[in-house]
Amino acid sequence: MTSIRQDLKEPFADLLLSVADDKFILGHRNSDWTGLAPMLEEDIAFSSLAQDEIAHAKALYELIGGLLGRSADELAFGRALEGYRCATIVELPDEFDWATAICRQLLCNRFDALRLARLARSTHKPLADLASRLAAEQRIHVEHADSWIVRLGAGTEDSRRRMQRALDALAPEAPMLFEPVDGQERLESAGLYPLAATDMFQEWSESIAAVTGKAGLRLTIQPPAAQTNGGRHGRHSKHLAELLDEMCEVYRLEPNAAW
Amino acid sequence: MSKIREHITLVEGDLDTPIEGDLEPYVIFTQLATGRPYIYAGWVDAIDAAMAIQFGREHYGQDQKCVGLWAIPKPAITAGGAEMTARGRYEVFLRAESGEPHRSAGCVEAESSREALDTARRDISGAAEARSIWVALSERIVATGPDDVIWRLTDQTYRMARGYASEVRAKWEEVRARKDIEEYEKDDLKEMF
């Protein structure tokens, strides 16, 4: 199936925007580490992974653009703040604290991996194909974060303390990744975003706990509230507003310019 | 780069124990197609073998299509200097011509690295004429699995110099098609491409 029922178009576009925006904003945040990561090898690796996120976002924006009749650039740079569907956790500046950057990678990448696995089973064939490709690459990101978490969590007293502090600060923010877009249940029952066999939140929190446990870190994580009104509904932190003002500065000068 | 980088106030200072204290050099080999030799690509400093593979993938696996990676701790490779007396299977790498990278050429069973080099010269095709031979105990090699993604599946040609060059070229060609070309073609364009 490649055509979308009219009444499902908007929720479907919202869902895909939430995936693309998470990747786009996280990739942008992580790209700021170029030249600053704790060691040269990691600097190159982390920059490369940030580029992956942006490449994934681009592929998704192109897919959504096809559905909505808009260009990928327009979706990436031409929306108002409330048009973005990313979760707050990707918007936060990491203050160039490596523990924060890496803990965020753990929480977001493992969520993304599960979400892509669901999308890979979508009845919308072009999405399923794209999501399987992205999921295969996503594994690289998951492994990368795991390695650092375990290494630093089980490193010295100093490194463990920093990791614990970063994890404690981010853990309350992470469950909002699960905030559903409007109409998500209809997408689930239509098979566009098929439910996984198990509870996604449980699967996610257990997989995080397995890594933090290995790293000797404490983890307290609560399921998201039943009623939420956050990033998936266009409500964002001031950090995203600042980020977009700067990122979209050039685009806004001449939105129709051909590059 | 964001403006955020102009005023960085670190939350914390450097670690008590610098990260560099844990680093070990690993030599990275890349395989460009299944069944083909593993070719020397360079080395990375890494904390352990798993990270060496991760760094190797980002450093050396993105220049051209690549299906497999090996990471070998540098001290585990010998060209005949210090002898390793470990018994087992040794992987043999040959440099056929000066300037060429070492390539995997097969395995030999030996009691030591010295014996492995001697056996390789006798039994491995091309080894007798090779400019240089390396051997490494096979069990010290850390390899990617058949399902591991190294070369990305999504289009990332923009990451490569040649991807960028081809985009720029396409744009120049558009300009040329619009006929304001003469001066460019004579001077800049020919020099640049």
Tab-separated table of C-alpha atoms in Angstrom:
chain	number	residue	atom	x	y	z
A	1	MET	CA	0.000	0.000	0.000
A	2	THR	CA	1.403	3.378	-0.904
A	3	SER	CA	-1.601	5.692	-0.743
A	4	ILE	CA	-2.796	6.972	2.616
A	5	ARG	CA	-6.427	7.306	3.600
A	6	GLN	CA	-7.364	10.978	3.667
A	7	ASP	CA	-8.277	11.036	7.375
A	8	LEU	CA	-4.952	9.419	8.302
A	9	LYS	CA	-2.750	11.788	6.341
A	10	GLU	CA	-2.319	14.365	9.060
A	11	PRO	CA	-1.522	11.972	11.920
A	12	PHE	CA	0.785	10.025	9.606
A	13	ALA	CA	2.697	13.164	8.646
A	14	ASP	CA	2.863	14.150	12.336
A	15	LEU	CA	4.238	10.762	13.303
A	16	LEU	CA	6.922	10.864	10.609
A	17	LEU	CA	7.783	14.441	11.529
A	18	SER	CA	8.289	13.356	15.128
A	19	VAL	CA	10.805	10.748	13.939
A	20	ALA	CA	12.559	13.116	11.543
A	21	ASP	CA	12.605	16.076	13.958
A	22	ASP	CA	14.077	13.990	16.795
A	23	LYS	CA	16.881	12.935	14.461
A	24	PHE	CA	17.386	16.349	12.916
A	25	ILE	CA	17.649	18.247	16.190
A	26	LEU	CA	19.730	15.583	17.939
A	27	GLY	CA	22.062	15.419	14.935
A	28	HIS	CA	22.392	19.189	15.004
A	29	ARG	CA	23.161	19.244	18.734
A	30	ASN	CA	25.716	16.452	18.379
A	31	SER	CA	27.394	18.108	15.399
A	32	ASP	CA	28.380	20.921	17.748
A	33	TRP	CA	30.854	18.502	19.315
A	34	THR	CA	33.023	18.472	16.190
A	35	GLY	CA	36.498	19.458	17.326
A	36	LEU	CA	35.551	19.244	20.997
A	37	ALA	CA	34.984	15.541	21.747
A	38	PRO	CA	37.255	14.056	24.424
A	39	MET	CA	39.648	12.342	22.005
A	40	LEU	CA	40.473	12.593	18.316
A	41	GLU	CA	39.105	9.198	17.294
A	42	GLU	CA	35.851	9.891	19.079
A	43	ASP	CA	35.646	13.340	17.580
A	44	ILE	CA	35.572	11.825	14.094
A	45	ALA	CA	33.217	9.016	15.107
A	46	PHE	CA	30.754	11.296	16.891
A	47	SER	CA	30.726	13.751	13.983
A	48	SER	CA	30.082	10.869	11.620
A	49	LEU	CA	27.161	9.630	13.738
A	50	ALA	CA	25.733	13.162	13.851
A	51	GLN	CA	25.847	13.222	10.065
A	52	ASP	CA	23.978	9.917	10.027
A	53	GLU	CA	21.162	11.438	12.049
A	54	ILE	CA	20.875	14.320	9.642
A	55	ALA	CA	20.971	11.964	6.650
A	56	HIS	CA	18.169	9.942	8.261
A	57	ALA	CA	16.160	13.107	8.870
A	58	LYS	CA	16.689	14.154	5.251
A	59	ALA	CA	15.423	10.824	3.920
A	60	LEU	CA	12.339	11.079	6.150
A	61	TYR	CA	11.670	14.730	5.213
A	62	GLU	CA	11.784	13.699	1.555
A	63	LEU	CA	9.228	10.974	2.217
A	64	ILE	CA	6.935	13.333	4.156
A	65	GLY	CA	7.478	16.049	1.556
A	66	GLY	CA	6.184	13.636	-1.083
A	67	LEU	CA	2.989	13.131	0.915
A	68	LEU	CA	2.436	16.793	1.657
A	69	GLY	CA	3.742	18.302	-1.554
A	70	ARG	CA	6.503	20.201	0.228
A	71	SER	CA	10.266	20.109	-0.155
A	72	ALA	CA	12.626	18.592	2.404
A	73	ASP	CA	14.300	21.986	2.947
A	74	GLU	CA	10.956	23.614	3.573
A	75	LEU	CA	10.114	20.989	6.202
A	76	ALA	CA	13.514	21.189	7.837
A	77	PHE	CA	13.889	24.964	7.943
A	78	GLY	CA	10.593	26.535	6.941
A	79	ARG	CA	8.266	25.609	9.799
A	80	ALA	CA	7.275	27.714	12.777
A	81	LEU	CA	8.369	26.520	16.223
A	82	GLU	CA	4.999	24.886	16.979
A	83	GLY	CA	5.197	22.924	13.729
A	84	TYR	CA	8.098	20.812	15.039
A	85	ARG	CA	7.266	17.461	16.629
A	86	CYS	CA	10.498	16.583	18.439
A	87	ALA	CA	10.680	15.665	22.135
A	88	THR	CA	12.284	18.068	24.616
A	89	ILE	CA	15.192	15.747	25.402
A	90	VAL	CA	16.773	16.326	21.972
A	91	GLU	CA	16.369	20.097	22.303
A	92	LEU	CA	18.372	20.559	25.487
A	93	PRO	CA	21.897	21.900	25.168
A	94	ASP	CA	24.333	19.366	26.645
A	95	GLU	CA	26.620	22.151	27.930
A	96	PHE	CA	29.451	20.231	26.264
A	97	ASP	CA	29.392	17.769	29.095
A	98	TRP	CA	30.375	14.432	27.576
A	99	ALA	CA	28.463	12.424	30.193
A	100	THR	CA	25.285	14.301	29.251
A	101	ALA	CA	25.859	13.854	25.515
A	102	ILE	CA	26.434	10.117	25.914
A	103	CYS	CA	23.545	9.490	28.330
A	104	ARG	CA	21.236	11.290	25.926
A	105	GLN	CA	22.523	9.034	23.123
A	106	LEU	CA	21.686	5.958	25.194
A	107	LEU	CA	18.137	7.094	25.951
A	108	CYS	CA	17.291	8.464	22.497
A	109	ASN	CA	19.017	5.876	20.321
A	110	ARG	CA	17.459	2.902	22.039
A	111	PHE	CA	14.052	4.540	21.726
A	112	ASP	CA	14.686	5.290	18.074
A	113	ALA	CA	15.763	1.705	17.396
A	114	LEU	CA	12.447	0.386	18.755
A	115	ARG	CA	10.431	2.981	16.883
A	116	LEU	CA	12.197	2.194	13.601
A	117	ALA	CA	11.568	-1.520	14.140
A	118	ARG	CA	7.844	-0.758	14.334
A	119	LEU	CA	7.947	1.493	11.278
A	120	ALA	CA	9.821	-1.213	9.361
A	121	ARG	CA	6.625	-3.296	9.657
A	122	SER	CA	4.371	-0.497	8.399
A	123	THR	CA	1.827	-1.274	5.698
A	124	HIS	CA	3.128	1.814	3.889
A	125	LYS	CA	5.787	0.104	1.791
A	126	PRO	CA	8.069	3.086	1.073
A	127	LEU	CA	8.201	3.837	4.806
A	128	ALA	CA	8.806	0.198	5.754
A	129	ASP	CA	11.706	-0.007	3.289
A	130	LEU	CA	13.273	3.210	4.488
A	131	ALA	CA	12.805	2.341	8.165
A	132	SER	CA	14.556	-1.035	7.718
A	133	ARG	CA	17.566	0.687	6.220
A	134	LEU	CA	17.638	3.291	8.981
A	135	ALA	CA	17.187	0.605	11.657
A	136	ALA	CA	20.266	-1.245	10.406
A	137	GLU	CA	22.322	1.936	10.733
A	138	GLN	CA	20.728	2.796	14.053
A	139	ARG	CA	22.361	-0.282	15.556
A	140	ILE	CA	25.733	1.421	15.101
A	141	HIS	CA	24.529	4.317	17.249
A	142	VAL	CA	23.170	2.032	19.936
A	143	GLU	CA	26.449	0.091	20.169
A	144	HIS	CA	28.439	3.280	20.302
A	145	ALA	CA	26.474	4.713	23.230
A	146	ASP	CA	26.534	1.384	25.087
A	147	SER	CA	30.339	1.194	24.850
A	148	TRP	CA	30.793	4.628	26.369
A	149	ILE	CA	28.182	4.155	29.090
A	150	VAL	CA	29.766	0.945	30.294
A	151	ARG	CA	33.305	2.266	29.969
A	152	LEU	CA	32.652	5.490	31.900
A	153	GLY	CA	30.088	4.114	34.344
A	154	ALA	CA	32.458	1.330	35.353
A	155	GLY	CA	35.545	3.552	35.018
A	156	THR	CA	36.820	5.589	37.944
A	157	GLU	CA	34.868	7.037	40.865
A	158	ASP	CA	35.061	10.413	39.122
A	159	SER	CA	33.693	9.185	35.783
A	160	ARG	CA	30.967	7.148	37.492
A	161	ARG	CA	29.789	10.169	39.478
A	162	ARG	CA	29.570	12.309	36.340
A	163	MET	CA	27.633	9.652	34.444
A	164	GLN	CA	25.220	9.207	37.331
A	165	ARG	CA	24.612	12.947	37.554
A	166	ALA	CA	23.917	13.175	33.796
A	167	LEU	CA	21.632	10.143	33.850
A	168	ASP	CA	19.694	11.475	36.853
A	169	ALA	CA	19.202	14.790	35.065
A	170	LEU	CA	18.018	13.249	31.764
A	171	ALA	CA	15.983	10.263	32.981
A	172	PRO	CA	12.895	12.325	33.956
A	173	GLU	CA	12.884	13.979	30.515
A	174	ALA	CA	13.257	10.797	28.442
A	175	PRO	CA	9.784	9.216	28.822
A	176	MET	CA	8.298	12.119	26.871
A	177	LEU	CA	9.845	10.472	23.816
A	178	PHE	CA	6.819	8.170	24.114
A	179	GLU	CA	4.264	10.963	23.931
A	180	PRO	CA	1.897	9.927	21.115
A	181	VAL	CA	1.034	12.262	18.242
A	182	ASP	CA	-2.649	13.069	17.756
A	183	GLY	CA	-4.393	10.180	16.062
A	184	GLN	CA	-1.610	7.676	16.812
A	185	GLU	CA	-4.088	4.974	17.822
A	186	ARG	CA	-5.728	5.184	14.414
A	187	LEU	CA	-2.325	4.801	12.751
A	188	GLU	CA	-1.682	1.755	14.908
A	189	SER	CA	-4.957	0.045	14.073
A	190	ALA	CA	-4.541	0.854	10.370
A	191	GLY	CA	-1.143	-0.881	10.420
A	192	LEU	CA	0.751	2.265	9.432
A	193	TYR	CA	2.512	2.227	12.804
A	194	PRO	CA	1.949	-1.364	13.929
A	195	LEU	CA	2.155	-2.127	17.636
A	196	ALA	CA	5.121	-4.192	18.698
A	197	ALA	CA	4.442	-7.537	20.348
A	198	THR	CA	5.399	-6.204	23.781
A	199	ASP	CA	4.925	-2.967	25.690
A	200	MET	CA	7.308	-0.513	24.043
A	201	PHE	CA	8.018	1.514	27.192
A	202	GLN	CA	8.789	-1.596	29.174
A	203	GLU	CA	11.009	-2.978	26.427
A	204	TRP	CA	12.865	0.319	26.234
A	205	SER	CA	13.327	0.850	29.981
A	206	GLU	CA	14.506	-2.742	30.448
A	207	SER	CA	17.033	-2.426	27.655
A	208	ILE	CA	18.341	0.829	29.171
A	209	ALA	CA	18.462	-0.766	32.617
A	210	ALA	CA	20.519	-3.676	31.249
A	211	VAL	CA	23.200	-1.248	30.032
A	212	THR	CA	23.190	1.023	33.076
A	213	GLY	CA	23.262	-2.064	35.303
A	214	LYS	CA	26.379	-3.285	33.533
A	215	ALA	CA	27.859	0.171	33.997
A	216	GLY	CA	27.035	0.188	37.729
A	217	LEU	CA	24.688	3.175	37.383
A	218	ARG	CA	21.368	3.675	39.158
A	219	LEU	CA	18.333	4.249	36.960
A	220	THR	CA	14.922	5.522	37.990
A	221	ILE	CA	12.530	5.944	35.122
A	222	GLN	CA	8.749	6.407	35.198
A	223	PRO	CA	6.298	5.768	32.378
A	224	PRO	CA	4.990	8.967	30.758
A	225	ALA	CA	1.767	10.458	32.149
A	226	ALA	CA	-1.472	9.368	30.469
A	227	GLN	CA	-2.259	12.908	29.303
A	228	THR	CA	0.654	14.853	27.906
A	229	ASN	CA	0.987	18.028	25.955
A	230	GLY	CA	4.610	18.325	24.952
A	231	GLY	CA	6.891	18.245	21.942
A	232	ARG	CA	4.729	15.911	19.862
A	233	HIS	CA	2.017	18.588	20.062
A	234	GLY	CA	4.302	21.464	19.186
A	235	ARG	CA	5.047	22.653	22.714
A	236	HIS	CA	8.770	23.199	22.994
A	237	SER	CA	11.490	24.495	25.277
A	238	LYS	CA	13.066	27.911	24.758
A	239	HIS	CA	16.194	26.039	23.728
A	240	LEU	CA	14.546	24.832	20.520
A	241	ALA	CA	13.416	28.375	19.703
A	242	GLU	CA	17.009	29.596	20.063
A	243	LEU	CA	18.360	26.680	18.063
A	244	LEU	CA	15.917	27.259	15.194
A	245	ASP	CA	16.507	31.019	15.133
A	246	GLU	CA	20.133	30.361	14.443
A	247	MET	CA	19.821	27.257	12.247
A	248	CYS	CA	17.143	28.749	9.990
A	249	GLU	CA	18.690	32.209	9.776
A	250	VAL	CA	20.005	31.841	6.252
A	251	TYR	CA	17.003	29.913	4.935
A	252	ARG	CA	14.628	32.616	6.163
A	253	LEU	CA	16.489	35.331	4.262
A	254	GLU	CA	15.263	33.917	0.963
A	255	PRO	CA	13.102	30.802	1.404
A	256	ASN	CA	12.716	30.237	-2.330
A	257	ALA	CA	16.379	30.542	-3.239
A	258	ALA	CA	17.788	27.699	-5.331
A	259	TRP	CA	21.012	26.390	-3.792
B	1	MET	CA	28.940	25.545	14.109
B	2	SER	CA	26.471	27.082	16.508
B	3	LYS	CA	27.006	30.342	18.354
B	4	ILE	CA	26.598	28.258	21.477
B	5	ARG	CA	30.237	27.280	20.961
B	6	GLU	CA	31.475	30.815	21.341
B	7	HIS	CA	31.057	30.835	25.116
B	8	ILE	CA	31.528	27.385	26.524
B	9	THR	CA	31.530	27.200	30.293
B	10	LEU	CA	32.320	23.636	31.232
B	11	VAL	CA	30.107	22.052	33.851
B	12	GLU	CA	33.056	20.040	35.057
B	13	GLY	CA	36.784	20.144	34.430
B	14	ASP	CA	38.908	17.324	33.053
B	15	LEU	CA	38.603	13.829	34.456
B	16	ASP	CA	40.915	12.953	37.367
B	17	THR	CA	42.326	10.167	35.271
B	18	PRO	CA	42.906	11.289	31.689
B	19	ILE	CA	41.203	9.105	29.131
B	20	GLU	CA	44.459	8.801	27.198
B	21	GLY	CA	45.847	6.576	29.964
B	22	ASP	CA	43.731	3.681	28.708
B	23	LEU	CA	44.368	3.960	25.004
B	24	GLU	CA	45.997	1.207	22.950
B	25	PRO	CA	46.863	1.319	19.266
B	26	TYR	CA	44.903	-0.978	16.936
B	27	VAL	CA	45.693	-1.584	13.280
B	28	ILE	CA	42.619	-1.480	11.040
B	29	PHE	CA	42.099	-3.495	7.862
B	30	THR	CA	39.124	-3.057	5.516
B	31	GLN	CA	37.506	-5.576	3.192
B	32	LEU	CA	35.872	-4.047	0.123
B	33	ALA	CA	33.822	-7.059	-0.993
B	34	THR	CA	32.975	-10.436	0.502
B	35	GLY	CA	35.726	-12.966	-0.101
B	36	ARG	CA	38.298	-10.287	-0.962
B	37	PRO	CA	41.465	-9.660	1.082
B	38	TYR	CA	41.556	-7.393	4.107
B	39	ILE	CA	43.624	-4.343	3.234
B	40	TYR	CA	45.647	-2.248	5.673
B	41	ALA	CA	43.836	1.064	6.201
B	42	GLY	CA	45.620	2.715	9.118
B	43	TRP	CA	45.373	2.651	12.872
B	44	VAL	CA	43.321	4.113	15.670
B	45	ASP	CA	43.913	4.591	19.373
B	46	ALA	CA	41.095	2.980	21.294
B	47	ILE	CA	40.126	1.892	24.768
B	48	ASP	CA	39.302	-1.677	23.784
B	49	ALA	CA	38.786	-3.814	20.706
B	50	ALA	CA	35.053	-3.085	20.451
B	51	MET	CA	35.740	0.629	20.341
B	52	ALA	CA	38.604	0.095	17.908
B	53	ILE	CA	36.080	-1.475	15.534
B	54	GLN	CA	33.697	1.453	16.051
B	55	PHE	CA	36.398	4.028	15.430
B	56	GLY	CA	37.770	2.043	12.495
B	57	ARG	CA	34.328	1.961	10.901
B	58	GLU	CA	33.957	5.740	11.079
B	59	HIS	CA	37.579	6.539	10.135
B	60	TYR	CA	38.293	4.030	7.418
B	61	GLY	CA	34.965	2.434	6.474
B	62	GLN	CA	33.337	5.500	4.920
B	63	ASP	CA	35.715	6.344	2.062
B	64	GLN	CA	34.483	3.604	-0.223
B	65	LYS	CA	32.078	0.689	-0.002
B	66	CYS	CA	33.369	-1.598	2.708
B	67	VAL	CA	31.850	-4.871	3.965
B	68	GLY	CA	34.248	-6.030	6.668
B	69	LEU	CA	36.696	-4.639	9.213
B	70	TRP	CA	39.498	-6.164	11.243
B	71	ALA	CA	41.097	-4.544	14.256
B	72	ILE	CA	44.355	-6.047	15.520
B	73	PRO	CA	46.247	-4.750	18.561
B	74	LYS	CA	49.417	-3.238	17.140
B	75	PRO	CA	51.813	-5.261	19.337
B	76	ALA	CA	50.195	-8.453	18.002
B	77	ILE	CA	51.506	-7.796	14.488
B	78	THR	CA	55.110	-8.571	13.694
B	79	ALA	CA	57.270	-8.213	10.636
B	80	GLY	CA	60.070	-10.275	12.130
B	81	GLY	CA	61.436	-8.053	14.900
B	82	ALA	CA	60.335	-9.212	18.329
B	83	GLU	CA	59.402	-12.877	18.249
B	84	MET	CA	56.094	-14.124	19.626
B	85	THR	CA	56.281	-17.672	20.863
B	86	ALA	CA	52.574	-18.386	20.786
B	87	ARG	CA	51.494	-21.532	18.989
B	88	GLY	CA	48.505	-21.312	16.666
B	89	ARG	CA	47.143	-20.031	13.410
B	90	TYR	CA	48.755	-16.874	12.026
B	91	GLU	CA	47.200	-14.543	9.464
B	92	VAL	CA	49.692	-13.461	6.807
B	93	PHE	CA	49.704	-9.982	5.224
B	94	LEU	CA	51.790	-9.170	2.146
B	95	ARG	CA	52.955	-5.894	0.679
B	96	ALA	CA	53.503	-6.779	-2.971
B	97	GLU	CA	55.065	-3.498	-4.169
B	98	SER	CA	56.502	-0.503	-2.359
B	99	GLY	CA	53.779	1.984	-1.693
B	100	GLU	CA	51.073	-0.683	-1.714
B	101	PRO	CA	49.229	-1.465	1.507
B	102	HIS	CA	49.582	-4.865	3.180
B	103	ARG	CA	46.830	-7.312	2.215
B	104	SER	CA	45.733	-10.518	3.902
B	105	ALA	CA	46.959	-13.479	1.862
B	106	GLY	CA	46.091	-16.566	3.907
B	107	CYS	CA	46.956	-18.393	7.106
B	108	VAL	CA	49.706	-20.651	8.381
B	109	GLU	CA	49.981	-22.867	11.473
B	110	ALA	CA	53.151	-22.230	13.467
B	111	GLU	CA	54.832	-22.504	16.889
B	112	SER	CA	56.036	-18.890	16.825
B	113	SER	CA	55.856	-15.730	14.769
B	114	ARG	CA	59.314	-16.479	13.333
B	115	GLU	CA	58.183	-19.894	12.144
B	116	ALA	CA	55.014	-18.314	10.794
B	117	LEU	CA	57.075	-15.910	8.674
B	118	ASP	CA	59.286	-18.748	7.375
B	119	THR	CA	56.297	-20.937	6.580
B	120	ALA	CA	54.531	-18.053	4.881
B	121	ARG	CA	57.535	-17.381	2.611
B	122	ARG	CA	57.483	-21.026	1.586
B	123	ASP	CA	53.721	-21.741	1.366
B	124	ILE	CA	51.845	-18.514	0.664
B	125	SER	CA	51.656	-17.501	-2.941
B	126	GLY	CA	53.493	-14.230	-3.593
B	127	ALA	CA	55.161	-14.168	-0.170
B	128	ALA	CA	58.660	-14.987	-1.413
B	129	GLU	CA	58.636	-11.937	-3.717
B	130	ALA	CA	56.750	-9.623	-1.329
B	131	ARG	CA	58.414	-6.385	-0.196
B	132	SER	CA	57.229	-6.958	3.339
B	133	ILE	CA	55.370	-9.623	5.322
B	134	TRP	CA	53.387	-9.205	8.526
B	135	VAL	CA	51.980	-11.996	10.640
B	136	ALA	CA	49.455	-11.803	13.453
B	137	LEU	CA	47.905	-14.520	15.589
B	138	SER	CA	44.428	-15.105	14.177
B	139	GLU	CA	42.883	-15.227	17.659
B	140	ARG	CA	43.970	-11.626	18.279
B	141	ILE	CA	41.917	-10.356	15.312
B	142	VAL	CA	38.610	-8.696	16.165
B	143	ALA	CA	36.257	-8.695	13.190
B	144	THR	CA	32.882	-7.251	12.247
B	145	GLY	CA	30.087	-9.748	11.665
B	146	PRO	CA	28.359	-10.463	8.345
B	147	ASP	CA	25.258	-8.472	9.379
B	148	ASP	CA	27.114	-5.408	10.628
B	149	VAL	CA	26.521	-2.247	8.663
B	150	ILE	CA	29.756	-0.396	7.916
B	151	TRP	CA	29.171	1.420	4.672
B	152	ARG	CA	25.925	3.342	5.138
B	153	LEU	CA	22.757	2.290	3.347
B	154	THR	CA	21.315	5.797	3.121
B	155	ASP	CA	22.786	8.170	0.568
B	156	GLN	CA	25.687	9.976	2.157
B	157	THR	CA	27.780	10.867	-0.873
B	158	TYR	CA	27.829	14.461	0.392
B	159	ARG	CA	30.181	13.255	3.124
B	160	MET	CA	32.898	12.456	0.623
B	161	ALA	CA	35.153	14.835	-1.212
B	162	ARG	CA	34.122	13.284	-4.505
B	163	GLY	CA	30.423	13.568	-3.614
B	164	TYR	CA	30.915	17.242	-2.900
B	165	ALA	CA	32.965	17.691	-6.072
B	166	SER	CA	30.260	16.083	-8.196
B	167	GLU	CA	27.615	18.400	-6.710
B	168	VAL	CA	29.754	21.430	-7.384
B	169	ARG	CA	30.465	20.162	-10.874
B	170	ALA	CA	26.731	19.745	-11.565
B	171	LYS	CA	26.156	23.328	-10.467
B	172	TRP	CA	28.960	24.636	-12.621
B	173	GLU	CA	27.541	22.761	-15.559
B	174	GLU	CA	24.220	24.471	-15.013
B	175	VAL	CA	25.985	27.802	-15.102
B	176	ARG	CA	27.761	26.826	-18.295
B	177	ALA	CA	24.516	25.747	-19.884
B	178	ARG	CA	23.246	29.231	-19.250
B	179	LYS	CA	26.011	30.417	-21.565
B	180	ASP	CA	27.953	32.789	-19.361
B	181	ILE	CA	30.843	30.448	-19.741
B	182	GLU	CA	33.610	31.642	-21.910
B	183	GLU	CA	35.882	33.244	-19.310
B	184	TYR	CA	35.222	30.598	-16.732
B	185	GLU	CA	36.049	27.804	-19.085
B	186	LYS	CA	39.304	29.392	-20.152
B	187	ASP	CA	40.607	30.089	-16.670
B	188	ASP	CA	39.000	28.954	-13.446
B	189	LEU	CA	37.051	25.939	-14.482
B	190	LYS	CA	39.865	24.077	-16.178
B	191	GLU	CA	42.159	24.687	-13.249
B	192	MET	CA	39.611	23.609	-10.699
B	193	PHE	CA	38.440	20.407	-12.247
